[in-house]
Short mmCIF file of N, CA and C in Angstrom, two decimals:
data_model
loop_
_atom_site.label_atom_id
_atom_site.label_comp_id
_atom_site.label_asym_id
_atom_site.label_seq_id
_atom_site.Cartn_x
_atom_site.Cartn_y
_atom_site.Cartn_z
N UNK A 670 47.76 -10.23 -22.63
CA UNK A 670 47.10 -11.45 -23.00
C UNK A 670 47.82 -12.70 -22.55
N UNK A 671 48.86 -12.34 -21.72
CA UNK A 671 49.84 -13.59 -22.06
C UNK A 671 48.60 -14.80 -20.69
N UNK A 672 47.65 -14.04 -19.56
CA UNK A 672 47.01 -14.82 -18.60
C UNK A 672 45.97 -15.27 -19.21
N UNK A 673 45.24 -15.11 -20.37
CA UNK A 673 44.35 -15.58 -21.11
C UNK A 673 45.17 -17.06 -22.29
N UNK A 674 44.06 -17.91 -22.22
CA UNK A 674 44.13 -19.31 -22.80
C UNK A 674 43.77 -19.10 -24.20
N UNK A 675 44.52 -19.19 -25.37
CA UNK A 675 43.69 -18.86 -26.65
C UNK A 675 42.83 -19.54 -26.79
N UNK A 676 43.02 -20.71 -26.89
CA UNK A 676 41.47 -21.87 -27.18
C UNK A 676 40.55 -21.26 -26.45
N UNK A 677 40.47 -20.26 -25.81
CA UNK A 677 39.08 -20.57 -24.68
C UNK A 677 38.40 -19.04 -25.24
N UNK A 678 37.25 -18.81 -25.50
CA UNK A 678 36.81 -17.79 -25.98
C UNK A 678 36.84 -16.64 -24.97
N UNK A 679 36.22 -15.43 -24.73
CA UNK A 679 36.78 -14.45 -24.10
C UNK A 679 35.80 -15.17 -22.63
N UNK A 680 34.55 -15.39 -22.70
CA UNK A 680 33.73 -16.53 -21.64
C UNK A 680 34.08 -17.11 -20.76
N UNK A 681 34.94 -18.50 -21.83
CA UNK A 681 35.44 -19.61 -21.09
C UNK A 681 36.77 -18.93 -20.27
N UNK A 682 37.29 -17.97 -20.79
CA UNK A 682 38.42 -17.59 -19.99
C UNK A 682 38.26 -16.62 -18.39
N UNK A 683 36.53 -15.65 -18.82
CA UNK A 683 36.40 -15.56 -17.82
C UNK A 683 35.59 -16.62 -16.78
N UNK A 684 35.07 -17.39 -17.17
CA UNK A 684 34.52 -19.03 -16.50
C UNK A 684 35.53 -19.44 -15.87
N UNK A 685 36.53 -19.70 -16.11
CA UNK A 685 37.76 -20.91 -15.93
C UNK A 685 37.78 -20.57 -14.14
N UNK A 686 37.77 -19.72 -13.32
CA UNK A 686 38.14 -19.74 -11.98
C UNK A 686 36.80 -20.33 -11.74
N UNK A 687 36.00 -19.68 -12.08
CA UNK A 687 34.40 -19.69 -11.34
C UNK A 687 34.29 -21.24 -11.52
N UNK A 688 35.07 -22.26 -12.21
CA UNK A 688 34.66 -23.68 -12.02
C UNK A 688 34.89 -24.67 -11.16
N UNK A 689 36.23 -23.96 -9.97
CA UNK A 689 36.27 -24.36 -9.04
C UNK A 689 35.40 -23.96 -8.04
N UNK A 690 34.33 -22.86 -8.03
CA UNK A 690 33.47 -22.79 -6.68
C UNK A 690 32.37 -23.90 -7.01
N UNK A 691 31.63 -23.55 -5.90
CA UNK A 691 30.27 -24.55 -5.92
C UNK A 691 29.42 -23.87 -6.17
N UNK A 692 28.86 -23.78 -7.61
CA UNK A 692 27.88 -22.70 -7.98
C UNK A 692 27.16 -23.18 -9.26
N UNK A 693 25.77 -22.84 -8.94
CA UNK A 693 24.72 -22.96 -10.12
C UNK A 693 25.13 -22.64 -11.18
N UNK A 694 25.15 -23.27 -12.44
CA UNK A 694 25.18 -23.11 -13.43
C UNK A 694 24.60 -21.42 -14.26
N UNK A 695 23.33 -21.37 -13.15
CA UNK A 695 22.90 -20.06 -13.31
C UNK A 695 23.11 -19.01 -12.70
N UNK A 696 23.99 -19.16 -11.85
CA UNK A 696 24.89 -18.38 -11.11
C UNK A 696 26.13 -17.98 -11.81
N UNK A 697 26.82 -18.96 -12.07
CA UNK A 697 28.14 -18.92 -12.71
C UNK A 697 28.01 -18.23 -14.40
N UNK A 698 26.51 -17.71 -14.88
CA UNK A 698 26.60 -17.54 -15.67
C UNK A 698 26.16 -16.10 -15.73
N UNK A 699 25.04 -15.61 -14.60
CA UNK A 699 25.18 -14.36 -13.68
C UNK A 699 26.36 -13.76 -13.41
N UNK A 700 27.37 -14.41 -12.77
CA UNK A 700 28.57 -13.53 -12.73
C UNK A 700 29.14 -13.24 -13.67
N UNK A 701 29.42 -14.42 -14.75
CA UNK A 701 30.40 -13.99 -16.21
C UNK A 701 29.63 -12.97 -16.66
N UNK A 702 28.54 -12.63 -16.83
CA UNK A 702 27.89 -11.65 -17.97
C UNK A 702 27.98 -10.81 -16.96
N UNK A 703 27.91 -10.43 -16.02
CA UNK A 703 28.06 -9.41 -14.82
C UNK A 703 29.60 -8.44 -15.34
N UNK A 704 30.79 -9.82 -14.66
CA UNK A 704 31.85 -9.16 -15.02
C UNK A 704 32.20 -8.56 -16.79
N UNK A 705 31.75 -9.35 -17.78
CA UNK A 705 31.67 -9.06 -19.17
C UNK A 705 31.24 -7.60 -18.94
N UNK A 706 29.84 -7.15 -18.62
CA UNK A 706 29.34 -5.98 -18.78
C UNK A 706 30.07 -4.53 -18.02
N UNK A 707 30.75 -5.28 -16.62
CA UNK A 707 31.18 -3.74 -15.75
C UNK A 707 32.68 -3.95 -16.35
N UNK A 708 33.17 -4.20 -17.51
CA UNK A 708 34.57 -4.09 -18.82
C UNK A 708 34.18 -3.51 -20.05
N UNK A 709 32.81 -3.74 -19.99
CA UNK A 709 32.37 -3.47 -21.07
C UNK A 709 32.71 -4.34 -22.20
N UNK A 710 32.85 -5.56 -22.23
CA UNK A 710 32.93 -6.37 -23.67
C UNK A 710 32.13 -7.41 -23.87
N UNK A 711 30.82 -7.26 -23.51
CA UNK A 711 29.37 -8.06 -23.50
C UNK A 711 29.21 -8.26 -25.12
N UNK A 712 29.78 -7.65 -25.99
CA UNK A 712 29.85 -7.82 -26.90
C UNK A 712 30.93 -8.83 -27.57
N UNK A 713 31.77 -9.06 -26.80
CA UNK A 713 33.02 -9.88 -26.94
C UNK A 713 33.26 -11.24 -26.85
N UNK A 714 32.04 -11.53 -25.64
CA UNK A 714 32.36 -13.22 -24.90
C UNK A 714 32.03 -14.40 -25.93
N UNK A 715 31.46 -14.19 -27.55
CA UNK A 715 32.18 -15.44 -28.22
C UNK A 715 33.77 -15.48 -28.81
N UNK A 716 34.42 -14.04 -28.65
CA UNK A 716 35.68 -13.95 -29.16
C UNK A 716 36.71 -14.70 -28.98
N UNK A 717 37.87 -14.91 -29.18
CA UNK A 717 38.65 -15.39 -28.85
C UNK A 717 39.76 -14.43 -28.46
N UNK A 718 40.88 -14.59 -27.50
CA UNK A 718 42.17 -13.59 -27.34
C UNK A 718 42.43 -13.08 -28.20
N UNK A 719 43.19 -14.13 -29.37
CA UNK A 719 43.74 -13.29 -30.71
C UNK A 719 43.17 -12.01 -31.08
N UNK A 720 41.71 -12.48 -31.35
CA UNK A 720 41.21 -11.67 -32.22
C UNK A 720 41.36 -10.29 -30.80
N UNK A 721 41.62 -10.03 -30.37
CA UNK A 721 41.40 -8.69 -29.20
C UNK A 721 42.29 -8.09 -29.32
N UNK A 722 42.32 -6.52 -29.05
CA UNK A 722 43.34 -5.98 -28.76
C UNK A 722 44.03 -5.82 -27.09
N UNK A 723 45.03 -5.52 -27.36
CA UNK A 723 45.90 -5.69 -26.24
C UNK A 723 44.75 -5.19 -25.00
N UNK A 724 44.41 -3.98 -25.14
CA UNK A 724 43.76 -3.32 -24.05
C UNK A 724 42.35 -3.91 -22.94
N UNK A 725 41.72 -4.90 -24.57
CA UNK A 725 40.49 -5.69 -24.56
C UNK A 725 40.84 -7.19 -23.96
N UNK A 726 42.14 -7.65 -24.33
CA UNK A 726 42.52 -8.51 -23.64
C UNK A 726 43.05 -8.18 -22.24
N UNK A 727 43.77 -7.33 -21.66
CA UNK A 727 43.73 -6.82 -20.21
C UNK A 727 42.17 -6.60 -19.65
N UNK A 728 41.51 -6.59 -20.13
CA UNK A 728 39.88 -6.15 -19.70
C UNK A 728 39.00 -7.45 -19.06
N UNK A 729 39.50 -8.68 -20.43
CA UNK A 729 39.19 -9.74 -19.77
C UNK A 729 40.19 -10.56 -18.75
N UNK A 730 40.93 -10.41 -18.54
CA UNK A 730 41.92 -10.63 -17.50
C UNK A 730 41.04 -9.79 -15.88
N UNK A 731 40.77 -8.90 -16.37
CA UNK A 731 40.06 -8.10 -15.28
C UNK A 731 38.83 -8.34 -14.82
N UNK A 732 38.01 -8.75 -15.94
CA UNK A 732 36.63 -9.12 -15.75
C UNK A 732 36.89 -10.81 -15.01
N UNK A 733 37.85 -11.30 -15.55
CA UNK A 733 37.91 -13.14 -15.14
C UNK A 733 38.26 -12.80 -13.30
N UNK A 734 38.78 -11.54 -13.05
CA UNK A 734 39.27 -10.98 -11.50
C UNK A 734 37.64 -10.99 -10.77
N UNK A 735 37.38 -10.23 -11.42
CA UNK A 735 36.04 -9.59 -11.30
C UNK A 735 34.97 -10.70 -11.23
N UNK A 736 34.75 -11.52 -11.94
CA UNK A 736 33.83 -12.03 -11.37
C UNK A 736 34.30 -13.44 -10.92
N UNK A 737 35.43 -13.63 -10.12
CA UNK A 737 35.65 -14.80 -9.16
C UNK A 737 35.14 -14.00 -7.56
N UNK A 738 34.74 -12.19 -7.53
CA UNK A 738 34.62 -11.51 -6.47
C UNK A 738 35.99 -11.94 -5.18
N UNK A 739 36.74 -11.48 -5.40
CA UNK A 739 37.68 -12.08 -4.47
C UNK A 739 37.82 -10.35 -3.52
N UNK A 740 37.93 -10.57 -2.11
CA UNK A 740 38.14 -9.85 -1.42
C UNK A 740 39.37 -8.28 -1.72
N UNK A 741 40.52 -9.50 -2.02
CA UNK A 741 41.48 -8.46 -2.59
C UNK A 741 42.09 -8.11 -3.63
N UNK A 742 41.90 -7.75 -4.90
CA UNK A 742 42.46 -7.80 -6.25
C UNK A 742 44.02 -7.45 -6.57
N UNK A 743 45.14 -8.38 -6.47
CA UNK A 743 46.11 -7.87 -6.51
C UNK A 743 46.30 -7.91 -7.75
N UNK A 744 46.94 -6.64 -8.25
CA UNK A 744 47.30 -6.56 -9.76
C UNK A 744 49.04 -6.15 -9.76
N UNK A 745 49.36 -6.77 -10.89
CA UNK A 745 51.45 -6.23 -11.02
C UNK A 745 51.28 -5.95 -12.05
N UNK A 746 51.51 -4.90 -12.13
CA UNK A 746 51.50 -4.15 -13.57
C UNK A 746 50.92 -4.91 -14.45
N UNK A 747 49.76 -3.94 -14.52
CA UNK A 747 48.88 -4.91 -15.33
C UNK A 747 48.74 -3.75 -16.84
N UNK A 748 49.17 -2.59 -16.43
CA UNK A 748 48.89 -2.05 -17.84
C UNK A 748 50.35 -1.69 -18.33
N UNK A 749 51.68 -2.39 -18.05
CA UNK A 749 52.51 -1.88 -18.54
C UNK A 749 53.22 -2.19 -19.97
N UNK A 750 52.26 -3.08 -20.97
CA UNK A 750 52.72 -3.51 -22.20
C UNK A 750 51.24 -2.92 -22.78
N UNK A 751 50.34 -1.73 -22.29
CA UNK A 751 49.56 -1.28 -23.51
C UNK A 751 49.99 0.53 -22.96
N UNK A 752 49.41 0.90 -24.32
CA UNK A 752 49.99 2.17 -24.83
C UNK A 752 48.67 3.21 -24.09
N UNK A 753 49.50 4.22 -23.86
CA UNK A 753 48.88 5.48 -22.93
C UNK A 753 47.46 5.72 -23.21
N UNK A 754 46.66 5.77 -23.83
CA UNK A 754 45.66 6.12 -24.05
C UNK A 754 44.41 4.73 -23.57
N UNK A 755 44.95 3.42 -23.59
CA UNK A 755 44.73 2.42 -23.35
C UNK A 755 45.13 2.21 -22.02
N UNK A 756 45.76 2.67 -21.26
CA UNK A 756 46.13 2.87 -19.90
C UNK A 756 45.39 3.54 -19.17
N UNK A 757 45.18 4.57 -19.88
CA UNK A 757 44.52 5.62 -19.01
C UNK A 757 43.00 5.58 -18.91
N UNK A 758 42.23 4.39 -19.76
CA UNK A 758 41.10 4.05 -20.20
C UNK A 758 41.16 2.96 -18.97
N UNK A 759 42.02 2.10 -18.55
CA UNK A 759 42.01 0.97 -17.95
C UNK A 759 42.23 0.92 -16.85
N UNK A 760 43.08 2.42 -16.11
CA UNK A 760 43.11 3.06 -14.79
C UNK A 760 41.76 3.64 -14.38
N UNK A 761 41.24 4.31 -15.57
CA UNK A 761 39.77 5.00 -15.20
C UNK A 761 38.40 3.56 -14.84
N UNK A 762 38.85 2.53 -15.70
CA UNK A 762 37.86 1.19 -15.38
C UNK A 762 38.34 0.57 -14.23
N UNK A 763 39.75 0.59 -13.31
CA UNK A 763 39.85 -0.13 -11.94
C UNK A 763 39.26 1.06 -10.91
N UNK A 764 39.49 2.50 -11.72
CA UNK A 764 38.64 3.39 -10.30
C UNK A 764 37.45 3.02 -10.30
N UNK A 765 36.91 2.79 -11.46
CA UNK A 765 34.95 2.65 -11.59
C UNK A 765 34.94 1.62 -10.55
N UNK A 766 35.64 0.69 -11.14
CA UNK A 766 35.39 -1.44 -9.78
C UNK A 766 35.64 -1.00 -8.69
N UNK A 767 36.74 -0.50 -8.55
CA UNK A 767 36.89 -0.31 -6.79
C UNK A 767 35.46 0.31 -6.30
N UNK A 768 35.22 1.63 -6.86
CA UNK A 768 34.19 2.83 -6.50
C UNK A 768 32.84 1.60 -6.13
N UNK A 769 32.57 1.40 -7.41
CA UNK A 769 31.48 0.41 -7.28
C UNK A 769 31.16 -0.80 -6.40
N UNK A 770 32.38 -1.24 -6.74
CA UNK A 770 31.84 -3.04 -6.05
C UNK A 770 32.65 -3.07 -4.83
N UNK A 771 33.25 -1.28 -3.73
CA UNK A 771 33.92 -2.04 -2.99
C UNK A 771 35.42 -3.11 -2.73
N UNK A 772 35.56 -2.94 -3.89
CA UNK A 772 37.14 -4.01 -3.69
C UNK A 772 38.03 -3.30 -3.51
N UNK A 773 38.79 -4.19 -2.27
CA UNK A 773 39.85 -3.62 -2.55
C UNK A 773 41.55 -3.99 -3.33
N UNK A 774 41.78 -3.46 -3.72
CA UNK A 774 42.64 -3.86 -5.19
C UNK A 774 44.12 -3.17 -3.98
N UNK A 775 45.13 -3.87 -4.48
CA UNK A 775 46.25 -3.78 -4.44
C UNK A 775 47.09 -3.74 -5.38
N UNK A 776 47.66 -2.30 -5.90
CA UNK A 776 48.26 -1.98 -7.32
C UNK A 776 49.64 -2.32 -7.55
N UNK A 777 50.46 -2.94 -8.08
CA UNK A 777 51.72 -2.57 -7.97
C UNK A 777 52.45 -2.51 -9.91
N UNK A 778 53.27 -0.81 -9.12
CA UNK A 778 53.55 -0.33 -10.43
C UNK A 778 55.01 0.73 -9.90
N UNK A 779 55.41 0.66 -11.36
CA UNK A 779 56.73 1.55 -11.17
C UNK A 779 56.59 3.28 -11.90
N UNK A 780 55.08 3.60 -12.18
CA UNK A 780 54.55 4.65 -12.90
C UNK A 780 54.11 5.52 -11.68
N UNK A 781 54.73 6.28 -11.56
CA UNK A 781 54.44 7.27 -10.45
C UNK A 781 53.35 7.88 -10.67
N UNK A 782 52.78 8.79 -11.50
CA UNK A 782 51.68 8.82 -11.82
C UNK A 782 50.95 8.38 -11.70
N UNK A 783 50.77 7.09 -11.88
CA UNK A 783 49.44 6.15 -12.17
C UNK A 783 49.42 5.76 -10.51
N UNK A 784 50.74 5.52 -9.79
CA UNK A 784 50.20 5.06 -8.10
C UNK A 784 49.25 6.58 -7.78
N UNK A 785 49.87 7.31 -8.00
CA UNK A 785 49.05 8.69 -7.27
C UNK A 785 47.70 8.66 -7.97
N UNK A 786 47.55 9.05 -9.04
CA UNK A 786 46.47 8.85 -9.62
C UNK A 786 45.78 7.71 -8.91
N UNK A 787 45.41 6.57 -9.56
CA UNK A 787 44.94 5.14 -8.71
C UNK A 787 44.93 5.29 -7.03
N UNK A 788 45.94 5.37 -6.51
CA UNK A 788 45.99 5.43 -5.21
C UNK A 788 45.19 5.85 -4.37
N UNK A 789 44.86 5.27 -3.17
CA UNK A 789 44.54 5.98 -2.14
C UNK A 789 45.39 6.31 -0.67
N UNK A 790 46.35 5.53 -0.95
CA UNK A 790 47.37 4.95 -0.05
C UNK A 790 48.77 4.80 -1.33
N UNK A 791 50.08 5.30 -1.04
CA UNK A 791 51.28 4.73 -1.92
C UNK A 791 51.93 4.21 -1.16
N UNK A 792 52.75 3.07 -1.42
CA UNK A 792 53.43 2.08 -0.41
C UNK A 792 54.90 2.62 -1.38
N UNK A 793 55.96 3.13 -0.94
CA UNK A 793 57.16 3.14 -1.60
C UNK A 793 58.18 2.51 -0.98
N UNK A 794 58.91 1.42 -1.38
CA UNK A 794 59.60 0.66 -0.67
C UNK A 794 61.46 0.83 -1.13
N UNK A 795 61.82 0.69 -0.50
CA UNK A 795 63.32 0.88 -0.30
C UNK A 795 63.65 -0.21 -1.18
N UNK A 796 65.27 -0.01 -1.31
CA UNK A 796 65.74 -1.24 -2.47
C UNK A 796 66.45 -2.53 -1.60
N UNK A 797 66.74 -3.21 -2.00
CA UNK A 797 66.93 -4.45 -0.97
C UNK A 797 68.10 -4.41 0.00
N UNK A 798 68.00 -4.91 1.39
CA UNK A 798 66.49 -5.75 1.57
C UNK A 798 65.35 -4.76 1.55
N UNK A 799 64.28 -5.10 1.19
CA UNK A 799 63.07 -4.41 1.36
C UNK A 799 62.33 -3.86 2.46
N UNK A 800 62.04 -2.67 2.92
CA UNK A 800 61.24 -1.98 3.62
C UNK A 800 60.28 -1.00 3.11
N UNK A 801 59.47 -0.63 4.15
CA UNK A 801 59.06 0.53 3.82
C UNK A 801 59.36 1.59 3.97
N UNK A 802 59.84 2.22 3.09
CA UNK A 802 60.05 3.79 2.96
C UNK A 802 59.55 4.30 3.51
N UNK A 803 58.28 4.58 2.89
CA UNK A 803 56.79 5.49 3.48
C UNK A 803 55.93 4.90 2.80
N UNK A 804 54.58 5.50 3.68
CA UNK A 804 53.29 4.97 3.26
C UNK A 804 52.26 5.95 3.55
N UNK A 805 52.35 6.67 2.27
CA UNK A 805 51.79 8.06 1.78
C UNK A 805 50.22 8.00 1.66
N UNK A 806 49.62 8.74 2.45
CA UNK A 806 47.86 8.86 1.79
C UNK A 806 47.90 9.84 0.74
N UNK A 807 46.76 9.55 0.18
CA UNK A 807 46.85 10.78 -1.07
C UNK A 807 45.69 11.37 -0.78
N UNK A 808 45.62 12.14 -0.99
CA UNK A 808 44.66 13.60 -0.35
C UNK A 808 44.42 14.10 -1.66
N UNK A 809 43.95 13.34 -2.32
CA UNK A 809 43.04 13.67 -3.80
C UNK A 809 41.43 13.35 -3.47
N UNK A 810 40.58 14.20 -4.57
CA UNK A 810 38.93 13.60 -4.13
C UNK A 810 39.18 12.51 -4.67
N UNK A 811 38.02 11.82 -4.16
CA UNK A 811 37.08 10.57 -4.42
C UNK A 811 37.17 10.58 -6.37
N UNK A 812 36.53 11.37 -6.59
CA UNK A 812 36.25 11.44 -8.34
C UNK A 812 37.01 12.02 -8.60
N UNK A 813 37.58 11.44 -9.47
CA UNK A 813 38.98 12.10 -10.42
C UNK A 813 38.79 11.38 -12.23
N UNK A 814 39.46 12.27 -12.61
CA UNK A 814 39.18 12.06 -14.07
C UNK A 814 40.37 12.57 -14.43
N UNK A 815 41.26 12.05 -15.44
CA UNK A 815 42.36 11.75 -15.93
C UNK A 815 43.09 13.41 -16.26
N UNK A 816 42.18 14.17 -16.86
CA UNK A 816 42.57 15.60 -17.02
C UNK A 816 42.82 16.57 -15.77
N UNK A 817 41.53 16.74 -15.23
CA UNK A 817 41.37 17.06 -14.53
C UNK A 817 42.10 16.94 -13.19
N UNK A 818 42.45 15.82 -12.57
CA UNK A 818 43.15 15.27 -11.71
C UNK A 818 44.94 15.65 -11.73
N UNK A 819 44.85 15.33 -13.04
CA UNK A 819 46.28 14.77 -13.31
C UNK A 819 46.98 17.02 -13.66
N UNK A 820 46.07 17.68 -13.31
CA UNK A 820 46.15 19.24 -13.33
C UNK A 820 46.49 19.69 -12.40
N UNK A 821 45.94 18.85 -11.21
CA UNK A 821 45.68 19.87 -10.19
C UNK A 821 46.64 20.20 -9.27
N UNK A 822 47.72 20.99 -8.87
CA UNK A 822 48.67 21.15 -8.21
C UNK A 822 48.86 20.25 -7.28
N UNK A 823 47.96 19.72 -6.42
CA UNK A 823 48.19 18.59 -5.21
C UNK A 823 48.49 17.75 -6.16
N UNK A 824 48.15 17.00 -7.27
CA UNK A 824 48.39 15.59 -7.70
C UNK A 824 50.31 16.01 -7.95
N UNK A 825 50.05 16.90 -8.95
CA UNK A 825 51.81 17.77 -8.88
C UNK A 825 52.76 17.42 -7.38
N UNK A 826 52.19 18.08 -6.44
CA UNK A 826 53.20 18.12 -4.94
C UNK A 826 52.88 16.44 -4.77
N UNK A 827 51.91 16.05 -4.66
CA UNK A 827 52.52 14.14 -4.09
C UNK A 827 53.07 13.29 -5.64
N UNK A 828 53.09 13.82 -6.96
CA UNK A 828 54.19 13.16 -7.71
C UNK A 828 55.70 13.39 -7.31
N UNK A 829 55.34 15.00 -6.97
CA UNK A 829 57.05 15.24 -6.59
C UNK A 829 57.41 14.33 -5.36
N UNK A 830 56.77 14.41 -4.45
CA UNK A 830 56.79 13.55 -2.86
C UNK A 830 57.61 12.28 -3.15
N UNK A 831 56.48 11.50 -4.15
CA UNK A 831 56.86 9.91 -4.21
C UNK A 831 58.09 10.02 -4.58
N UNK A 832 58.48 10.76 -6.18
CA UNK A 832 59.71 10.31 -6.74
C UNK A 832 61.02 11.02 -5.93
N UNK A 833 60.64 12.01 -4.88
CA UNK A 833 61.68 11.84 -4.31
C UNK A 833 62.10 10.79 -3.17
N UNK A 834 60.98 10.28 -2.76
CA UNK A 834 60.96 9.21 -2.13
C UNK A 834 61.83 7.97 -2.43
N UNK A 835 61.66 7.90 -3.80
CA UNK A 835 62.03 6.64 -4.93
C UNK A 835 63.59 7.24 -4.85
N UNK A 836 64.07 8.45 -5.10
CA UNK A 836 65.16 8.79 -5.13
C UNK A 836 66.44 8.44 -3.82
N UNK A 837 65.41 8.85 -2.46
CA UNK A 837 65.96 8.59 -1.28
C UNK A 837 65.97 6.83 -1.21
N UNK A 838 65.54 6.16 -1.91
CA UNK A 838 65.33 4.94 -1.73
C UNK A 838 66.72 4.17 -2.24
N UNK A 839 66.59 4.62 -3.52
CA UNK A 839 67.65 4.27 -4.23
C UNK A 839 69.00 4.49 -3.92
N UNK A 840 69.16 5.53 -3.32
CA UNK A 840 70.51 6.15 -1.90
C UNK A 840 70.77 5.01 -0.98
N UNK A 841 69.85 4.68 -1.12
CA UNK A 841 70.07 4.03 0.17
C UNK A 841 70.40 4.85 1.72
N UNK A 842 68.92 5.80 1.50
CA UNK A 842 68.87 6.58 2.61
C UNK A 842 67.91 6.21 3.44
N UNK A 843 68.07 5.77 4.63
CA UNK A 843 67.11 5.15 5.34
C UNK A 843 66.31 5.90 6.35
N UNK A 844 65.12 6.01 5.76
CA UNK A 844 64.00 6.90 6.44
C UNK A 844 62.62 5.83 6.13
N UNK A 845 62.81 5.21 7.39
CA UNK A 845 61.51 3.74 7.67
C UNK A 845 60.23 5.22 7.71
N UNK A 846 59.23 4.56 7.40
CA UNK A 846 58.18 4.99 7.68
C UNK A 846 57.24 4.68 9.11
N UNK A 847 56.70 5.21 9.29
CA UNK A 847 56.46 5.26 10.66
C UNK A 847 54.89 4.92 10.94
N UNK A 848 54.69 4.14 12.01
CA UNK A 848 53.10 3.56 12.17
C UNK A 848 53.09 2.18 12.10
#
């Protein structure tokens, strides 16, 4: 919650970008209820932050992403102050946006899991100065679901991959990635 404005109801907070474009009133009000609904808190937009929980407040942080439509969604750990079950609810809602609307999102996280999972691509970077390590595809399907996925021996062999990756990194063993 800390990117959300308390005064501003869950609305005005997702409004607040959309007031710098040049857009109809009935436009700008098309997109907020747009993004409200693909978060699911259409029920929410007279709320205020406070009243939200942590997870619901990351949601509108997401939806205020969501409906400025921006080409590339970069997120920095965006779920790392809510609790696992709320994570894993909020990883399964950036696969739905990507799947759906096309975006492409740029994740950055120190949860190995969650890059593989999320991922379609892992960027693992060396410790400073910064490079790239490697830059891993993940060879998981398209549809994945948190159980299921997170079972399946391949998701297993590229968790092991990355964190040894992370390991060689931290060595300061230098193996650039290539391409």
């Amino acid at each position: 919650g800390r990117s959300l404005y308390p005064w501003l109801t869950v609305r005005g907070n997702v409004e607040l970008p959309l007031r710098h474009k040049k857009l109809s009133r009935a436009e700008r009000d098309r997109l907020i209820d747009d993004a409200l609904h693909a978060v699911g808190l259409d029920h929410a937009a007279k709320s205020y932050p406070w009243q939200l929980s942590g997870g619901m407040q990351q949601r509108v942080a997401i939806a205020r992403a969501v409906a400025y439509q921006p080409e590339v969604l970069i997120m920095d750990e965006p779920f790392a102050a809510v609790d696992a079950q709320t994570r894993a609810d909020l990883e399964d809602l950036v696969r739905t946006l990507h799947r759906e609307r096309g975006m492409s999102i740029l994740f950055v996280t120190h949860d190995i899991d969650e890059s593989v999972y999320l991922g379609e691509r892992v960027v693992v970077l060396s410790k400073s100065p910064t490079w790239v390590q490697e830059d891993l595809h993940i060879d998981l399907p398209e549809d994945r679901d948190q159980i299921t996925t997170r079972a399946m021996p391949r998701f297993t062999e590229l968790r092991t991959h990355v964190y040894e990756q992370i390991q060689r990194a931290k060595r300061g063993e230098a193996v650039r990635a290539q391409g």
